[in-house]
Amino acid sequence: MVGLLLVVAIPFVTNIILSFTKWAGIGSPSFIGFDNYIRLLRDGNFWVSFLNSIAMIVSMALVPTAISLLLAALLSDFIGSKFGPRIASFFRAGFYLPQILPVTVVGILWGWILLPSSGVLNSVLDGAGLGALKSNWLGQPSTALAAVMAVMVWFQVGYCLVMFMAGLARTDPSLTEAASLDGATWPQRFFHVIIPQLKPEIYVVLLTTSITALKVFAPIFVLTKGGPGNATTVPSYFAWQNFFSKNQVGYGSTISTVMTILIIILAMIFLKVQSKGQEH
Amino acid sequence: MALTSTSLKPTKATETLHAAKRRPKRGMAAWCVLFVLAVVLLLTLIPFFLAGLNAFKSAADYAANGPVGLPRELSFEGIISFWENVDFGNKLVNSVVISTAVAVSAVILSLLNAYAIGIGRIRGHRVLLALFMIGLTLPQEALVYPLYYLSKEVGLYDTKASIIIVLAVLQSAFGTYFVASVLTAFPREILEAAKIDGAGRLNILFRVVLPIIRPTLMVLGTFFFIWTWNEFFLPLVMLVSDSNQTVTQAMGTLQGEMTSDPTTTAGAALLGMLPTLIFFLIFQRTLTKGITAGAVK
């Protein structure tokens, strides 16, 4: 309890206080009221990082959820029932594998695959006679964000899949069987039987992955350092930069405070929607 | 074995007949789905294969034949140069020490906190649980600078102790929440019986509660260990000197060397993924059980 106070509560409150000051990390901070917040609203970099956060939610929460819903349904409904549960859990483990890697290893691995000259992707494109498609994937503004997003989808699918498959194991298989006896096509069963049954899992997965997406730091740090320019910068990286390389501690605190507010708002929206969903 | 299998093998015709009888619905569609899923799985796993493949190539081989072909001859250049450059052995020891210390202390903290909240029923335990939940969702960025400053003030900056304390406390927030929800469902009759027998609070904790929830605590500890192993942001800030850094951190700060030497990078990726692959193989069941148990109630 004392630990939590020392490690969470006091630093958190201090951080909020610091967000109203101008401080370089040495000497004493000077109080400047809402100046940092006003500066933040006018800071183009912040708005870019905010938009990139939305891109991260798309690539870490929405797309992986959609892909894994489909995969989970196919695995449990099709593969599990026709080829046995062992094959299904083999697939599940395989898709989950990227999740176990430290994110920095993911960064190293993909950074290497996406290298401009000696990278794997460009070499393969060359070998396949598609040399025209070669690109400096992470190094140019037009492709950097998309490349990072693709990597994040690869990384996140496993988590969502494991959750959805566990959800399907909980639900009653006789419902889908009944639906198919009634002549429902597979897409009909998918949208009208499987997805409604998985509602609680979908909420949890969307909430946790969206929060992770808003906090994302390591892959950006390793893959692009927020660049080129500010093409892939995200709030956490922006805050880190202000804290530790620009020595603008007050401004960094403002960024992280706003981040926290956004995360709490997001969490509350989800919990509201979820409890509403349960009432019905 | 071979003999029995040949002698017992039915003729092809009866075999297909059997299969058709037992599983009448496999059909073309199912095989197509299986094939498509297998292709997707292969695409998912390709980066792992590539890292394994290229880690054992010489730089010259890579330059001449590209990243896709098999190595012409086994070369440990890349792995060795990465190992020596970053003193990987030392990083491994650091990661193991830090992760173990965090896992053990966070589990103990969680158990004690949750015992007080869940069974001791101290006042306002709902509010406390809510606070723990908030502790979970807070971004580390909102804590990091004060923590960094505080650790400098008390002389813990750039020590393993600093990161162990901070992560143990942060993770015990989740642990407390998790264990408390398990404990509230704990059969109260057992506790009453123990109380009547004259067992004190600590006695009940160690003799009655602990043995029963040990599996839960093991899952929790496994998770804490792996989370700590994968932690990057706080170590990046708190552990600056090379001799204190973790495996994950060493990977994260490698970036500059990437362009110069692709086989070293592949070696680094392979060495970075190996420990977690090993955990995965050991703890696969615990992990998949834990993920789903923790998330949906």
PDB file of C-alpha atoms in Angstrom, chain B residues 45-213:
ATOM      1  CA  LEU B  45       5.786 -17.436 -38.932  1.00  0.00           C
ATOM      2  CA  ILE B  46       8.089 -16.437 -41.793  1.00  0.00           C
ATOM      3  CA  PRO B  47       9.896 -13.715 -39.815  1.00  0.00           C
ATOM      4  CA  PHE B  48      10.889 -16.347 -37.242  1.00  0.00           C
ATOM      5  CA  PHE B  49      12.276 -18.669 -39.918  1.00  0.00           C
ATOM      6  CA  LEU B  50      14.112 -15.816 -41.589  1.00  0.00           C
ATOM      7  CA  ALA B  51      15.803 -14.777 -38.366  1.00  0.00           C
ATOM      8  CA  GLY B  52      16.867 -18.362 -37.714  1.00  0.00           C
ATOM      9  CA  LEU B  53      18.074 -18.820 -41.260  1.00  0.00           C
ATOM     10  CA  ASN B  54      20.141 -15.668 -41.567  1.00  0.00           C
ATOM     11  CA  ALA B  55      21.641 -15.731 -38.115  1.00  0.00           C
ATOM     12  CA  PHE B  56      23.785 -18.628 -39.325  1.00  0.00           C
ATOM     13  CA  LYS B  57      25.023 -17.001 -42.523  1.00  0.00           C
ATOM     14  CA  SER B  58      28.300 -15.227 -43.057  1.00  0.00           C
ATOM     15  CA  ALA B  59      28.094 -11.592 -44.065  1.00  0.00           C
ATOM     16  CA  ALA B  60      29.604 -12.441 -47.450  1.00  0.00           C
ATOM     17  CA  ASP B  61      27.045 -15.172 -48.047  1.00  0.00           C
ATOM     18  CA  TYR B  62      24.233 -12.731 -47.184  1.00  0.00           C
ATOM     19  CA  ALA B  63      25.620 -10.072 -49.477  1.00  0.00           C
ATOM     20  CA  ALA B  64      26.072 -12.513 -52.362  1.00  0.00           C
ATOM     21  CA  ASN B  65      22.959 -14.672 -52.060  1.00  0.00           C
ATOM     22  CA  GLY B  66      20.443 -12.517 -50.249  1.00  0.00           C
ATOM     23  CA  PRO B  67      18.318 -13.291 -47.215  1.00  0.00           C
ATOM     24  CA  VAL B  68      16.084 -16.008 -48.622  1.00  0.00           C
ATOM     25  CA  GLY B  69      18.361 -18.917 -49.554  1.00  0.00           C
ATOM     26  CA  LEU B  70      19.744 -21.509 -47.175  1.00  0.00           C
ATOM     27  CA  PRO B  71      23.152 -20.692 -45.655  1.00  0.00           C
ATOM     28  CA  ARG B  72      26.008 -22.016 -47.878  1.00  0.00           C
ATOM     29  CA  GLU B  73      27.904 -23.004 -44.781  1.00  0.00           C
ATOM     30  CA  LEU B  74      27.195 -22.687 -41.112  1.00  0.00           C
ATOM     31  CA  SER B  75      28.602 -19.438 -39.759  1.00  0.00           C
ATOM     32  CA  PHE B  76      28.277 -18.102 -36.250  1.00  0.00           C
ATOM     33  CA  GLU B  77      29.836 -14.720 -37.114  1.00  0.00           C
ATOM     34  CA  GLY B  78      26.641 -12.719 -36.698  1.00  0.00           C
ATOM     35  CA  ILE B  79      25.604 -14.322 -33.427  1.00  0.00           C
ATOM     36  CA  ILE B  80      29.096 -14.103 -31.950  1.00  0.00           C
ATOM     37  CA  SER B  81      29.617 -10.501 -32.967  1.00  0.00           C
ATOM     38  CA  PHE B  82      26.287  -9.475 -31.451  1.00  0.00           C
ATOM     39  CA  TRP B  83      26.918 -11.513 -28.290  1.00  0.00           C
ATOM     40  CA  GLU B  84      30.290  -9.888 -27.766  1.00  0.00           C
ATOM     41  CA  ASN B  85      29.251  -6.378 -28.801  1.00  0.00           C
ATOM     42  CA  VAL B  86      26.485  -6.120 -26.259  1.00  0.00           C
ATOM     43  CA  ASP B  87      27.871  -8.574 -23.676  1.00  0.00           C
ATOM     44  CA  PHE B  88      24.727 -10.631 -24.057  1.00  0.00           C
ATOM     45  CA  GLY B  89      25.566 -13.027 -21.221  1.00  0.00           C
ATOM     46  CA  ASN B  90      25.516 -10.153 -18.785  1.00  0.00           C
ATOM     47  CA  LYS B  91      22.201  -8.885 -20.192  1.00  0.00           C
ATOM     48  CA  LEU B  92      20.689 -12.338 -19.775  1.00  0.00           C
ATOM     49  CA  VAL B  93      21.769 -12.474 -16.132  1.00  0.00           C
ATOM     50  CA  ASN B  94      20.328  -8.989 -15.539  1.00  0.00           C
ATOM     51  CA  SER B  95      17.020  -9.910 -17.134  1.00  0.00           C
ATOM     52  CA  VAL B  96      16.737 -13.150 -15.165  1.00  0.00           C
ATOM     53  CA  VAL B  97      17.615 -11.452 -11.869  1.00  0.00           C
ATOM     54  CA  ILE B  98      15.255  -8.523 -12.381  1.00  0.00           C
ATOM     55  CA  SER B  99      12.354 -10.588 -13.726  1.00  0.00           C
ATOM     56  CA  THR B 100      12.612 -13.189 -10.959  1.00  0.00           C
ATOM     57  CA  ALA B 101      12.846 -10.587  -8.224  1.00  0.00           C
ATOM     58  CA  VAL B 102       9.865  -8.675  -9.608  1.00  0.00           C
ATOM     59  CA  ALA B 103       7.761 -11.815 -10.094  1.00  0.00           C
ATOM     60  CA  VAL B 104       8.389 -13.120  -6.577  1.00  0.00           C
ATOM     61  CA  SER B 105       7.941  -9.832  -4.768  1.00  0.00           C
ATOM     62  CA  ALA B 106       4.927  -8.762  -6.822  1.00  0.00           C
ATOM     63  CA  VAL B 107       3.194 -12.082  -6.109  1.00  0.00           C
ATOM     64  CA  ILE B 108       3.855 -11.725  -2.373  1.00  0.00           C
ATOM     65  CA  LEU B 109       2.645  -8.116  -2.388  1.00  0.00           C
ATOM     66  CA  SER B 110      -0.481  -9.035  -4.345  1.00  0.00           C
ATOM     67  CA  LEU B 111      -1.298 -11.890  -1.999  1.00  0.00           C
ATOM     68  CA  LEU B 112      -0.901  -9.782   1.132  1.00  0.00           C
ATOM     69  CA  ASN B 113      -2.881  -6.857  -0.323  1.00  0.00           C
ATOM     70  CA  ALA B 114      -5.624  -9.080  -1.638  1.00  0.00           C
ATOM     71  CA  TYR B 115      -5.830 -11.066   1.586  1.00  0.00           C
ATOM     72  CA  ALA B 116      -6.397  -7.846   3.465  1.00  0.00           C
ATOM     73  CA  ILE B 117      -9.026  -6.710   0.974  1.00  0.00           C
ATOM     74  CA  GLY B 118     -10.685  -9.962  -0.023  1.00  0.00           C
ATOM     75  CA  ILE B 119     -10.845 -11.945   3.181  1.00  0.00           C
ATOM     76  CA  GLY B 120     -10.007  -9.460   5.887  1.00  0.00           C
ATOM     77  CA  ARG B 121     -12.739  -7.283   4.369  1.00  0.00           C
ATOM     78  CA  ILE B 122     -11.143  -4.057   5.442  1.00  0.00           C
ATOM     79  CA  ARG B 123     -13.360  -1.028   5.056  1.00  0.00           C
ATOM     80  CA  GLY B 124     -13.837   0.478   1.657  1.00  0.00           C
ATOM     81  CA  HIS B 125     -12.382  -2.445  -0.234  1.00  0.00           C
ATOM     82  CA  ARG B 126     -14.409  -1.556  -3.297  1.00  0.00           C
ATOM     83  CA  VAL B 127     -12.851   1.882  -3.472  1.00  0.00           C
ATOM     84  CA  LEU B 128      -9.437   0.328  -3.034  1.00  0.00           C
ATOM     85  CA  LEU B 129     -10.054  -2.123  -5.863  1.00  0.00           C
ATOM     86  CA  ALA B 130     -11.172   0.723  -8.077  1.00  0.00           C
ATOM     87  CA  LEU B 131      -7.940   2.523  -7.244  1.00  0.00           C
ATOM     88  CA  PHE B 132      -5.971  -0.553  -8.202  1.00  0.00           C
ATOM     89  CA  MET B 133      -7.825  -0.634 -11.505  1.00  0.00           C
ATOM     90  CA  ILE B 134      -6.871   2.969 -12.180  1.00  0.00           C
ATOM     91  CA  GLY B 135      -3.288   2.099 -11.316  1.00  0.00           C
ATOM     92  CA  LEU B 136      -3.485  -0.484 -14.074  1.00  0.00           C
ATOM     93  CA  THR B 137      -4.602   1.821 -16.812  1.00  0.00           C
ATOM     94  CA  LEU B 138      -2.292   4.741 -16.055  1.00  0.00           C
ATOM     95  CA  PRO B 139       0.354   5.190 -18.718  1.00  0.00           C
ATOM     96  CA  GLN B 140       3.892   4.885 -17.389  1.00  0.00           C
ATOM     97  CA  GLU B 141       4.662   8.184 -19.091  1.00  0.00           C
ATOM     98  CA  ALA B 142       2.544   9.908 -16.447  1.00  0.00           C
ATOM     99  CA  LEU B 143       4.729   8.504 -13.683  1.00  0.00           C
ATOM    100  CA  VAL B 144       8.120   8.310 -15.235  1.00  0.00           C
ATOM    101  CA  TYR B 145       9.646  11.706 -14.674  1.00  0.00           C
ATOM    102  CA  PRO B 146       8.828  11.970 -10.969  1.00  0.00           C
ATOM    103  CA  LEU B 147      10.045   8.392 -10.533  1.00  0.00           C
ATOM    104  CA  TYR B 148      13.236   9.203 -12.378  1.00  0.00           C
ATOM    105  CA  TYR B 149      13.779  12.310 -10.290  1.00  0.00           C
ATOM    106  CA  LEU B 150      12.873  10.583  -7.034  1.00  0.00           C
ATOM    107  CA  SER B 151      15.219   7.666  -7.682  1.00  0.00           C
ATOM    108  CA  LYS B 152      18.033  10.142  -8.362  1.00  0.00           C
ATOM    109  CA  GLU B 153      17.301  11.926  -5.095  1.00  0.00           C
ATOM    110  CA  VAL B 154      17.416   8.751  -3.017  1.00  0.00           C
ATOM    111  CA  GLY B 155      20.417   7.352  -4.873  1.00  0.00           C
ATOM    112  CA  LEU B 156      18.618   4.421  -6.486  1.00  0.00           C
ATOM    113  CA  TYR B 157      18.967   5.730 -10.041  1.00  0.00           C
ATOM    114  CA  ASP B 158      20.625   3.263 -12.402  1.00  0.00           C
ATOM    115  CA  THR B 159      20.378   0.360  -9.968  1.00  0.00           C
ATOM    116  CA  LYS B 160      18.524  -2.888 -10.512  1.00  0.00           C
ATOM    117  CA  ALA B 161      16.787  -2.249  -7.191  1.00  0.00           C
ATOM    118  CA  SER B 162      15.037   0.825  -8.584  1.00  0.00           C
ATOM    119  CA  ILE B 163      13.450  -1.036 -11.468  1.00  0.00           C
ATOM    120  CA  ILE B 164      12.597  -4.013  -9.281  1.00  0.00           C
ATOM    121  CA  ILE B 165      10.771  -1.860  -6.740  1.00  0.00           C
ATOM    122  CA  VAL B 166       8.863   0.149  -9.319  1.00  0.00           C
ATOM    123  CA  LEU B 167       7.792  -2.799 -11.465  1.00  0.00           C
ATOM    124  CA  ALA B 168       6.935  -4.999  -8.484  1.00  0.00           C
ATOM    125  CA  VAL B 169       4.607  -2.336  -7.144  1.00  0.00           C
ATOM    126  CA  LEU B 170       3.050  -1.542 -10.531  1.00  0.00           C
ATOM    127  CA  GLN B 171       2.399  -5.198 -11.294  1.00  0.00           C
ATOM    128  CA  SER B 172       1.090  -5.896  -7.820  1.00  0.00           C
ATOM    129  CA  ALA B 173      -1.717  -3.474  -8.683  1.00  0.00           C
ATOM    130  CA  PHE B 174      -2.924  -5.950 -11.267  1.00  0.00           C
ATOM    131  CA  GLY B 175      -2.042  -8.880  -9.012  1.00  0.00           C
ATOM    132  CA  THR B 176      -4.043  -7.490  -6.118  1.00  0.00           C
ATOM    133  CA  TYR B 177      -7.060  -7.005  -8.304  1.00  0.00           C
ATOM    134  CA  PHE B 178      -6.702 -10.511  -9.699  1.00  0.00           C
ATOM    135  CA  VAL B 179      -6.073 -12.347  -6.411  1.00  0.00           C
ATOM    136  CA  ALA B 180      -8.754 -10.349  -4.600  1.00  0.00           C
ATOM    137  CA  SER B 181     -11.366 -11.411  -7.104  1.00  0.00           C
ATOM    138  CA  VAL B 182     -10.284 -15.030  -6.630  1.00  0.00           C
ATOM    139  CA  LEU B 183     -10.345 -14.671  -2.841  1.00  0.00           C
ATOM    140  CA  THR B 184     -13.819 -13.161  -2.653  1.00  0.00           C
ATOM    141  CA  ALA B 185     -15.048 -16.416  -4.166  1.00  0.00           C
ATOM    142  CA  PHE B 186     -13.125 -18.396  -1.563  1.00  0.00           C
ATOM    143  CA  PRO B 187     -15.386 -20.831   0.368  1.00  0.00           C
ATOM    144  CA  ARG B 188     -16.017 -19.060   3.649  1.00  0.00           C
ATOM    145  CA  GLU B 189     -16.896 -22.254   5.550  1.00  0.00           C
ATOM    146  CA  ILE B 190     -13.277 -23.339   5.379  1.00  0.00           C
ATOM    147  CA  LEU B 191     -12.199 -20.033   6.883  1.00  0.00           C
ATOM    148  CA  GLU B 192     -14.817 -20.201   9.608  1.00  0.00           C
ATOM    149  CA  ALA B 193     -13.747 -23.721  10.463  1.00  0.00           C
ATOM    150  CA  ALA B 194     -10.120 -22.635  10.718  1.00  0.00           C
ATOM    151  CA  LYS B 195     -11.083 -19.692  12.892  1.00  0.00           C
ATOM    152  CA  ILE B 196     -13.043 -21.918  15.256  1.00  0.00           C
ATOM    153  CA  ASP B 197     -10.000 -24.138  15.495  1.00  0.00           C
ATOM    154  CA  GLY B 198      -8.204 -21.100  16.814  1.00  0.00           C
ATOM    155  CA  ALA B 199      -6.032 -20.245  13.804  1.00  0.00           C
ATOM    156  CA  GLY B 200      -4.758 -16.674  13.630  1.00  0.00           C
ATOM    157  CA  ARG B 201      -4.906 -14.505  10.506  1.00  0.00           C
ATOM    158  CA  LEU B 202      -1.398 -15.329   9.365  1.00  0.00           C
ATOM    159  CA  ASN B 203      -1.908 -18.977  10.152  1.00  0.00           C
ATOM    160  CA  ILE B 204      -5.025 -19.043   8.002  1.00  0.00           C
ATOM    161  CA  LEU B 205      -3.168 -17.311   5.193  1.00  0.00           C
ATOM    162  CA  PHE B 206      -0.257 -19.730   5.113  1.00  0.00           C
ATOM    163  CA  ARG B 207      -1.933 -22.995   6.096  1.00  0.00           C
ATOM    164  CA  VAL B 208      -5.361 -22.646   4.498  1.00  0.00           C
ATOM    165  CA  VAL B 209      -5.476 -20.019   1.772  1.00  0.00           C
ATOM    166  CA  LEU B 210      -2.014 -20.347   0.285  1.00  0.00           C
ATOM    167  CA  PRO B 211      -2.147 -24.066  -0.556  1.00  0.00           C
ATOM    168  CA  ILE B 212      -5.483 -23.655  -2.282  1.00  0.00           C
ATOM    169  CA  ILE B 213      -4.640 -20.652  -4.437  1.00  0.00           C
TER     170      ILE B 213
END
